Short mmCIF file of C-alpha atoms in Angstrom, two decimals:
data_model
loop_
_atom_site.label_atom_id
_atom_site.label_comp_id
_atom_site.label_asym_id
_atom_site.label_seq_id
_atom_site.Cartn_x
_atom_site.Cartn_y
_atom_site.Cartn_z
CA MET A 14 19.10 10.64 -8.42
CA LYS A 15 17.33 12.62 -11.15
CA VAL A 16 13.55 12.90 -11.55
CA LYS A 17 11.34 14.29 -14.31
CA TYR A 18 7.56 14.40 -14.45
CA GLY A 19 4.75 15.85 -16.52
CA ASN A 20 1.54 15.10 -18.42
CA LEU A 21 0.95 12.46 -21.09
CA THR A 22 -2.69 13.42 -21.64
CA LYS A 23 -5.12 15.58 -19.70
CA ASN A 24 -5.71 12.69 -17.27
CA ILE A 25 -2.49 10.66 -17.39
CA LYS A 26 0.75 11.83 -15.77
CA TYR A 27 4.24 10.38 -15.84
CA VAL A 28 7.24 10.41 -13.51
CA VAL A 29 10.61 8.87 -14.35
CA SER A 30 13.50 8.58 -11.92
CA LYS A 31 17.12 7.68 -12.62
CA ILE A 32 19.22 5.86 -10.04
CA ASN A 33 22.91 5.18 -10.42
CA CYS A 34 23.18 1.43 -10.09
CA GLY A 35 21.51 -1.86 -10.94
CA ASN A 36 20.28 -3.58 -14.08
CA GLU A 37 16.57 -3.79 -13.24
CA VAL A 38 13.84 -1.29 -14.08
CA THR A 39 10.39 -0.99 -12.52
CA ILE A 40 7.55 0.20 -14.74
CA LEU A 41 4.42 0.99 -12.77
CA LEU A 42 0.88 2.11 -13.54
CA ARG A 43 -1.08 3.61 -10.64
CA VAL A 44 -4.81 4.21 -10.94
CA ASN A 45 -6.44 6.32 -8.23
CA VAL A 46 -9.31 3.93 -7.56
CA GLY A 47 -9.77 1.23 -4.94
CA SER A 48 -12.30 -0.45 -2.71
CA ARG A 49 -13.40 2.87 -1.15
CA ASP A 50 -14.83 3.87 -4.54
CA GLU A 51 -17.03 0.81 -5.02
CA PRO A 52 -20.83 0.75 -4.66
CA ASP A 53 -22.05 -1.81 -2.12
CA SER A 54 -23.32 -4.09 -4.87
CA MET A 55 -19.85 -4.22 -6.47
CA LYS A 56 -17.58 -4.67 -3.46
CA GLY A 57 -14.38 -6.38 -4.61
CA ILE A 58 -14.50 -5.22 -8.23
CA SER A 59 -11.20 -3.28 -8.05
CA HIS A 60 -9.41 -6.37 -6.76
CA LEU A 61 -11.07 -8.66 -9.31
CA LEU A 62 -10.07 -6.29 -12.11
CA GLU A 63 -6.47 -6.42 -10.92
CA HIS A 64 -6.60 -10.20 -11.51
CA MET A 65 -8.19 -9.87 -14.95
CA PHE A 66 -5.46 -7.68 -16.40
CA PHE A 67 -3.14 -10.71 -16.35
CA ARG A 68 -5.40 -12.85 -18.53
CA GLY A 69 -4.41 -11.77 -22.03
CA THR A 70 -4.59 -8.92 -24.54
CA GLU A 71 -5.14 -8.49 -28.25
CA LYS A 72 -1.40 -8.82 -28.94
CA TYR A 73 -0.74 -11.40 -26.20
CA PRO A 74 -3.94 -13.51 -26.12
CA THR A 75 -3.09 -15.83 -23.23
CA GLN A 76 -1.62 -15.38 -19.78
CA LYS A 77 1.43 -17.37 -20.91
CA ASP A 78 1.89 -15.19 -24.00
CA LEU A 79 1.85 -12.12 -21.77
CA THR A 80 4.17 -13.32 -19.05
CA VAL A 81 6.71 -15.32 -21.09
CA GLU A 82 7.87 -12.12 -22.79
CA LEU A 83 8.74 -10.69 -19.40
CA TYR A 84 10.19 -13.99 -18.20
CA LYS A 85 12.69 -13.89 -21.07
CA CYS A 86 13.74 -10.45 -19.82
CA GLY A 87 14.32 -11.70 -16.28
CA GLY A 88 11.17 -9.95 -15.12
CA ASP A 89 7.62 -10.38 -13.98
CA PHE A 90 4.21 -8.69 -13.92
CA ASN A 91 2.35 -8.18 -10.66
CA ALA A 92 -0.26 -5.94 -9.09
CA TYR A 93 -1.96 -5.01 -5.84
CA THR A 94 -5.17 -3.32 -4.77
CA GLU A 95 -5.59 -0.95 -1.85
CA LYS A 96 -8.54 0.98 -0.51
CA ASP A 97 -7.64 4.04 -2.57
CA SER A 98 -5.61 2.72 -5.52
CA THR A 99 -4.87 -0.11 -7.91
CA VAL A 100 -1.25 -0.58 -8.97
CA PHE A 101 0.20 -2.69 -11.79
CA HIS A 102 3.96 -3.10 -11.93
CA ILE A 103 6.48 -4.78 -14.19
CA THR A 104 10.14 -5.42 -13.41
CA VAL A 105 12.55 -6.17 -16.27
CA SER A 106 16.23 -5.85 -17.09
CA LYS A 107 16.87 -2.39 -18.51
CA LYS A 108 17.61 -3.72 -22.01
CA CYS A 109 13.92 -4.76 -22.14
CA ILE A 110 12.47 -1.45 -20.94
CA GLU A 111 10.47 -0.85 -24.13
CA LYS A 112 9.01 -4.36 -24.01
CA GLY A 113 7.95 -3.82 -20.40
CA ILE A 114 6.29 -0.49 -21.17
CA GLU A 115 4.57 -1.97 -24.21
CA ILE A 116 3.14 -4.92 -22.25
CA LEU A 117 1.87 -2.66 -19.49
CA SER A 118 0.22 -0.48 -22.14
CA GLU A 119 -1.31 -3.52 -23.85
CA SER A 120 -2.80 -4.71 -20.56
CA TYR A 121 -4.23 -1.26 -19.82
CA TYR A 122 -5.75 -0.51 -23.22
CA ASN A 123 -6.37 -3.90 -24.85
CA SER A 124 -7.19 -6.56 -22.26
CA LEU A 125 -9.63 -9.12 -23.65
CA PHE A 126 -11.91 -9.61 -20.62
CA ARG A 127 -13.34 -12.99 -21.63
CA ASP A 128 -16.17 -14.66 -19.74
CA GLU A 129 -14.24 -17.91 -19.37
CA ASP A 130 -11.33 -16.05 -17.75
CA LEU A 131 -13.66 -14.19 -15.40
CA LYS A 132 -15.18 -17.47 -14.18
CA LYS A 133 -11.70 -18.77 -13.31
CA GLU A 134 -10.58 -15.56 -11.61
CA LYS A 135 -13.77 -15.41 -9.55
CA LYS A 136 -12.95 -18.85 -8.18
CA ILE A 137 -9.41 -17.73 -7.36
CA VAL A 138 -10.60 -14.56 -5.61
CA ILE A 139 -13.32 -16.41 -3.69
CA ASN A 140 -10.69 -18.90 -2.48
CA GLU A 141 -8.60 -15.93 -1.38
CA ILE A 142 -11.57 -14.45 0.49
CA ASN A 143 -12.28 -17.76 2.23
CA ASP A 144 -8.60 -18.19 3.13
CA ASN A 145 -8.60 -14.77 4.77
CA LEU A 146 -11.81 -15.49 6.67
CA SER A 147 -10.21 -18.60 8.14
CA GLU A 148 -7.23 -16.66 9.54
CA PRO A 149 -7.78 -15.23 13.05
CA SER A 150 -5.08 -12.59 12.47
CA THR A 151 -6.85 -11.35 9.34
CA LEU A 152 -10.25 -11.34 11.03
CA MET A 153 -8.77 -9.17 13.77
CA LEU A 154 -7.49 -6.65 11.19
CA TYR A 155 -10.86 -6.63 9.42
CA GLY A 156 -12.58 -5.98 12.73
CA LEU A 157 -10.19 -3.18 13.61
CA ASP A 158 -10.85 -1.41 10.29
CA GLU A 159 -14.59 -1.65 10.93
CA LEU A 160 -14.12 0.05 14.31
CA VAL A 161 -11.61 2.73 13.30
CA PHE A 162 -13.31 3.63 10.00
CA GLN A 163 -16.88 3.08 11.15
CA LYS A 164 -19.59 4.50 8.86
CA THR A 165 -17.12 5.22 6.04
CA ARG A 166 -16.30 3.38 2.83
CA LEU A 167 -12.93 2.48 4.31
CA GLU A 168 -14.34 0.09 6.90
CA LYS A 169 -14.77 -2.94 4.60
CA ASP A 170 -12.17 -5.33 3.25
CA ILE A 171 -10.68 -4.80 -0.20
CA ALA A 172 -11.57 -8.26 -1.54
CA GLY A 173 -15.35 -7.86 -1.12
CA THR A 174 -17.60 -10.77 -0.24
CA VAL A 175 -18.31 -14.10 -1.89
CA GLU A 176 -21.75 -12.80 -2.83
CA THR A 177 -20.62 -9.53 -4.43
CA VAL A 178 -17.71 -11.10 -6.31
CA SER A 179 -19.93 -13.90 -7.59
CA SER A 180 -22.38 -11.36 -9.01
CA LEU A 181 -19.86 -9.35 -11.06
CA ASN A 182 -19.74 -9.65 -14.85
CA ILE A 183 -17.82 -8.31 -17.86
CA PHE A 184 -20.31 -5.45 -18.22
CA ASN A 185 -19.44 -4.32 -14.69
CA LEU A 186 -15.68 -4.60 -15.25
CA LYS A 187 -15.59 -2.60 -18.47
CA ASN A 188 -17.84 0.09 -17.05
CA PHE A 189 -15.72 0.36 -13.94
CA ILE A 190 -12.64 0.94 -16.11
CA ASN A 191 -14.41 3.52 -18.29
CA THR A 192 -15.61 5.35 -15.18
CA TYR A 193 -12.59 5.27 -12.88
CA TYR A 194 -9.49 4.47 -14.97
CA VAL A 195 -9.65 7.73 -16.92
CA LYS A 196 -8.37 10.25 -14.35
CA ASP A 197 -5.53 10.52 -11.83
CA VAL A 198 -3.52 7.84 -13.63
CA VAL A 199 0.27 7.80 -13.28
CA VAL A 200 2.91 5.91 -15.26
CA SER A 201 6.10 5.71 -13.20
CA VAL A 202 9.46 4.28 -14.30
CA SER A 203 12.55 3.96 -12.12
CA GLY A 204 15.99 2.46 -12.68
CA ASN A 205 19.43 3.12 -14.13
CA ILE A 206 17.84 4.61 -17.24
CA ASP A 207 18.14 7.43 -19.76
CA LEU A 208 15.43 9.86 -18.63
CA ASN A 209 14.66 11.46 -22.00
CA LYS A 210 14.54 8.15 -23.91
CA THR A 211 12.28 6.69 -21.22
CA ILE A 212 9.91 9.66 -21.39
CA SER A 213 9.72 9.20 -25.19
CA LEU A 214 8.78 5.54 -24.74
CA VAL A 215 6.14 6.33 -22.14
CA LYS A 216 4.64 8.99 -24.44
CA LYS A 217 4.64 6.49 -27.32
CA TYR A 218 2.65 3.85 -25.46
CA PHE A 219 0.42 5.92 -23.15
CA ASN A 220 -1.07 8.62 -25.37
CA LYS A 221 -4.83 8.34 -24.86
CA ASN A 222 -7.52 7.62 -22.28
CA VAL A 223 -8.56 4.01 -21.80
CA TYR A 224 -11.97 2.95 -23.15
CA TYR A 225 -13.75 -0.40 -23.53
CA ASP A 226 -16.80 -0.61 -25.77
CA VAL A 227 -19.83 -1.18 -23.54
CA LYS A 228 -23.14 0.44 -22.71
CA LYS A 229 -22.91 2.91 -19.80
CA ASP A 230 -23.87 1.84 -16.29
CA ASN A 231 -25.98 4.47 -14.53
CA ILE A 232 -25.12 3.08 -11.07
CA LEU A 233 -21.45 3.92 -11.55
CA ILE A 234 -22.12 7.26 -13.22
CA LYS A 235 -24.12 8.39 -10.17
CA ASP A 236 -21.55 6.99 -7.74
CA LYS A 237 -18.26 8.03 -9.35
CA LYS A 238 -17.40 10.99 -7.08
CA ARG A 239 -15.14 9.83 -4.25
CA ILE A 240 -16.53 10.38 -0.75
CA LEU A 241 -13.92 12.05 1.48
CA TYR A 242 -13.70 12.19 5.28
CA TYR A 243 -11.47 15.12 6.16
CA ASP A 244 -11.01 15.76 9.90
CA TYR A 245 -12.55 12.38 10.68
CA TYR A 246 -10.19 11.90 13.63
CA LYS A 247 -11.48 15.14 15.18
CA LYS A 248 -15.11 14.08 15.17
CA LYS A 249 -16.88 12.95 18.31
CA SER A 250 -16.43 9.26 18.99
CA VAL A 251 -16.52 6.70 21.78
CA PHE A 252 -14.30 3.83 22.84
CA ARG A 253 -15.24 0.63 21.01
CA ASP A 254 -14.00 -2.92 21.16
CA LYS A 255 -14.78 -6.05 19.18
CA TYR A 256 -14.34 -9.63 20.36
CA ILE A 257 -14.01 -12.48 17.86
CA LYS A 258 -14.37 -15.93 19.42
CA LYS A 259 -11.53 -18.24 18.38
CA ASN A 260 -10.59 -21.32 20.38
CA VAL A 261 -7.06 -21.60 18.98
CA GLU A 262 -3.64 -21.41 20.58
CA GLN A 263 -2.89 -17.74 19.85
CA SER A 264 -4.92 -14.60 20.42
CA TYR A 265 -4.48 -11.72 17.97
CA ILE A 266 -4.77 -8.18 19.28
CA GLY A 267 -5.12 -4.87 17.46
CA ILE A 268 -5.41 -1.36 18.91
CA GLY A 269 -6.14 1.43 16.43
CA PHE A 270 -6.70 5.17 16.21
CA SER A 271 -7.85 7.31 13.29
CA SER A 272 -5.34 9.93 12.29
CA TYR A 273 -4.27 12.76 9.96
CA GLU A 274 -4.82 13.42 6.27
CA TYR A 275 -2.02 12.74 3.79
CA LYS A 276 -0.74 16.33 3.55
CA ASP A 277 -0.48 16.87 7.31
CA ASP A 278 3.18 16.71 8.37
CA LYS A 279 2.13 15.36 11.75
CA ARG A 280 1.54 12.09 9.95
CA TYR A 281 5.32 11.59 9.87
CA ILE A 282 5.43 11.70 13.65
CA MET A 283 3.65 8.34 13.60
CA SER A 284 6.76 6.83 11.99
CA ILE A 285 8.88 8.16 14.84
CA ILE A 286 6.43 6.75 17.38
CA SER A 287 6.60 3.40 15.61
CA GLU A 288 10.38 3.35 15.92
CA LEU A 289 10.33 4.43 19.56
CA LEU A 290 7.90 1.71 20.58
CA THR A 291 8.59 -1.18 18.18
CA GLY A 292 11.66 -0.35 16.09
CA TYR A 293 14.01 -2.95 17.59
CA LEU A 294 14.23 -5.42 20.47
CA GLY A 295 15.28 -2.71 22.90
CA SER A 296 12.38 -0.38 22.08
CA LYS A 297 9.72 0.25 24.69
CA LEU A 298 6.98 -2.19 23.72
CA TYR A 299 9.43 -4.96 22.83
CA GLU A 300 11.18 -4.47 26.14
CA ARG A 301 7.99 -4.71 28.19
CA LEU A 302 5.91 -7.20 26.21
CA ARG A 303 8.72 -9.55 25.20
CA GLY A 304 11.83 -8.81 27.26
CA LYS A 305 10.27 -8.43 30.71
CA ASN A 306 7.05 -10.44 30.44
CA GLY A 307 7.57 -12.99 27.65
CA LEU A 308 4.08 -12.28 26.34
CA VAL A 309 4.80 -11.94 22.62
CA TYR A 310 7.25 -12.94 19.93
CA GLY A 311 6.77 -9.71 18.00
CA VAL A 312 4.83 -6.45 18.13
CA SER A 313 4.43 -3.90 15.36
CA ILE A 314 2.99 -0.49 14.64
CA GLY A 315 1.59 0.20 11.19
CA THR A 316 -0.23 2.97 9.38
CA GLU A 317 -2.73 3.17 6.57
CA LYS A 318 -2.63 6.55 4.85
CA TYR A 319 -5.11 8.09 2.44
CA ILE A 320 -5.63 11.59 1.10
CA ASP A 321 -8.23 12.46 3.74
CA ILE A 322 -7.62 10.12 6.66
CA SER A 323 -5.18 7.59 8.08
CA GLN A 324 -4.91 5.21 10.98
CA ILE A 325 -2.17 4.01 13.31
CA THR A 326 -2.42 0.49 14.72
CA VAL A 327 -0.49 -1.60 17.24
CA THR A 328 -0.75 -5.36 16.68
CA CYS A 329 0.62 -8.46 18.39
CA SER A 330 -0.31 -12.02 19.30
CA THR A 331 -0.08 -13.83 22.60
CA GLU A 332 -1.13 -17.11 24.23
CA ASN A 333 -4.91 -17.37 24.15
CA LYS A 334 -5.51 -16.72 27.84
CA LYS A 335 -7.60 -13.88 29.25
CA GLU A 336 -4.87 -12.71 31.58
CA ASN A 337 -2.29 -12.57 28.76
CA ILE A 338 -4.60 -10.69 26.40
CA LEU A 339 -5.53 -8.15 29.04
CA LYS A 340 -1.92 -7.64 30.11
CA CYS A 341 -0.85 -6.98 26.49
CA ILE A 342 -3.63 -4.44 26.03
CA VAL A 343 -2.81 -2.65 29.30
CA ILE A 344 0.93 -2.43 28.52
CA ILE A 345 0.32 -1.09 25.01
CA LEU A 346 -2.10 1.57 26.25
CA GLU A 347 0.27 2.55 29.06
CA GLU A 348 3.14 3.11 26.63
CA LEU A 349 0.96 5.10 24.20
CA ASN A 350 -0.31 7.23 27.06
CA ALA A 351 3.21 7.79 28.41
CA LEU A 352 4.15 9.55 25.15
CA LYS A 353 2.04 12.52 26.30
CA TYR A 354 4.34 13.26 29.24
CA ASP A 355 7.88 13.80 27.93
CA THR A 356 9.01 10.27 28.82
CA ILE A 357 11.26 9.91 25.76
CA THR A 358 14.96 10.58 26.34
CA ASP A 359 17.04 12.62 23.90
CA GLU A 360 19.04 9.49 23.08
CA GLU A 361 15.92 7.43 22.27
CA PHE A 362 14.53 10.21 20.11
CA ASN A 363 17.79 10.79 18.22
CA ASP A 364 18.32 7.05 17.67
CA SER A 365 14.84 6.74 16.15
CA ILE A 366 15.39 9.69 13.83
CA SER A 367 18.78 8.27 12.81
CA ASN A 368 17.21 4.89 11.97
CA ILE A 369 14.49 6.49 9.83
CA ILE A 370 16.97 8.68 7.94
CA GLU A 371 19.33 5.79 7.22
CA ASN A 372 16.41 3.77 5.87
CA ILE A 373 15.41 6.70 3.65
CA LYS A 374 18.97 6.80 2.30
CA ASN A 375 18.78 3.06 1.61
CA GLY A 376 15.77 3.76 -0.61
CA LYS A 377 17.73 6.00 -2.98
CA ASN A 378 18.70 3.04 -5.17
CA ASP A 379 15.53 0.98 -4.73
CA HIS A 380 13.77 1.22 -8.11
CA GLU A 381 10.61 -0.59 -6.93
CA TYR A 382 10.18 1.69 -3.92
CA LEU A 383 10.87 4.87 -5.90
CA ALA A 384 8.50 4.03 -8.75
CA ASP A 385 5.71 3.42 -6.24
CA LYS A 386 6.50 6.39 -3.99
CA PHE A 387 6.80 8.98 -6.77
CA ALA A 388 3.52 7.83 -8.35
CA GLU A 389 1.75 8.26 -5.00
CA ASP A 390 3.37 11.67 -4.49
CA LEU A 391 2.20 12.83 -7.90
CA ILE A 392 -1.40 11.93 -7.08
CA TYR A 393 -1.56 13.30 -3.56
CA LYS A 394 1.02 16.09 -3.56
CA GLY A 395 1.10 17.16 -7.20
CA LYS A 396 4.84 16.48 -7.55
CA PRO A 397 7.41 13.84 -6.60
CA VAL A 398 9.00 14.58 -3.24
CA LEU A 399 12.74 13.89 -3.26
CA LEU A 400 14.12 11.76 -0.45
CA ASP A 401 16.40 14.55 0.77
CA GLU A 402 13.27 16.59 1.52
CA TYR A 403 12.05 13.81 3.81
CA ILE A 404 15.40 13.75 5.56
CA GLN A 405 15.16 17.51 6.17
CA LYS A 406 11.63 17.06 7.46
CA TYR A 407 12.60 14.38 9.99
CA ASN A 408 15.56 16.46 11.15
CA SER A 409 13.16 19.32 11.92
CA PHE A 410 10.99 17.36 14.37
CA THR A 411 11.39 17.55 18.14
CA LYS A 412 10.26 15.55 21.14
CA GLU A 413 7.54 18.15 21.69
CA ASP A 414 5.97 17.11 18.37
CA ILE A 415 5.50 13.60 19.74
CA ILE A 416 3.73 14.96 22.83
CA VAL A 417 1.37 17.02 20.64
CA VAL A 418 0.47 14.07 18.42
CA ALA A 419 0.06 11.68 21.35
CA LYS A 420 -2.33 14.07 23.08
CA GLU A 421 -4.36 14.52 19.89
CA LEU A 422 -4.60 10.86 18.90
CA PHE A 423 -4.18 8.54 21.87
CA THR A 424 -7.37 9.34 23.74
CA LYS A 425 -9.98 6.97 25.11
CA ASP A 426 -12.73 8.13 22.77
CA LYS A 427 -10.56 7.51 19.69
CA CYS A 428 -9.28 4.14 20.90
CA LYS A 429 -10.60 1.01 19.14
CA ILE A 430 -9.60 -2.53 20.13
CA CYS A 431 -10.23 -5.79 18.31
CA TYR A 432 -9.02 -9.17 19.55
CA THR A 433 -9.59 -12.88 19.06
CA GLY A 434 -9.83 -15.20 22.02
CA LYS A 435 -11.57 -18.05 23.80
CA ASP A 436 -13.42 -15.66 26.08
CA ARG A 437 -14.53 -12.05 26.03
CA ILE A 438 -12.72 -9.57 28.26
CA ILE A 439 -14.47 -6.64 29.89
CA LEU A 440 -12.71 -3.51 28.64
CA LYS A 441 -13.71 -0.06 29.88
#
């Protein structure tokens, strides 16, 4: 693998990575803005904007015009919004790399943003919001974020509310772009490509800051500086739980803890903990929750990571009975607590490290993963981090690192629990 990176303009960076196999190329644009940057009156605007970039440009006036060009190249155009970023990505066969870069550039600089399109996309987004609000598993995750990230801009859902999305207009969208899409922008390309030719194409199509002609919005100008929450996990807290009444067959359970900033290497220990507890059917939580007690089908540990803060969560579902819910919670907390006391064997630890490293190696020819990862690295670390560096990092960790992290994170005051169920459970 070969990687090159640099600046396109003062505010736009690029990173291109060459892999040694495959015919597909991923072209990705990452903007360092998400739901955490939105004023309360505009919640959901980042996500709505993501939808609007598909609706047509000056050169490709309709959604069909835009996407058929990629379709002919065996590719597609997609996007996603997170709490700290908005990402647009195109996948095409490598013979169409210039067409893919051009279309991504067209969408960024020359989207039409028509009122009739906005009305349609609002309906689509509102349907998405209502779908999510009807899902007990999603409500549990929303509730867990509210507990773990309480009193921060990270506590609310990315999609916003029906009320805020309904109120947004073209004036808001264009101003949001002019305010937030002009710094910490990365164009990332990955595939079996010629690095220097690809850099020339990226420089050809991304050579200026984005701007849409509109009167300035003072609300956004005053609000544009991102609020950061460094050392949030260290601050005084108390145990909190949230019960969501749902009289359905399954109960959904989430247990979460706030955690380290992006640059803290202890954040990687959470991946090892995830493997130890939920990596495969023989791991500790699977063995107890599923193998011995038949309480769950699956259990997982996930992380959300941002420049200043992250969280680690354990989630599962079980039959909607009080005794089952309580037993799941108790077992999960027991296993998290046990990590503080050198209960992991050398074999378990080494197997988890081996699994992580083999998965990192598998990523060396994954153009979609590399385009996304290197763009994130460039924003948060100032340079792309090669996969071999991650392998070295994981090989340097010890069982004692797990004990340190467990003692720092898995404490009662930091613990937050959200669950759905027929009846509330008394948790202390």
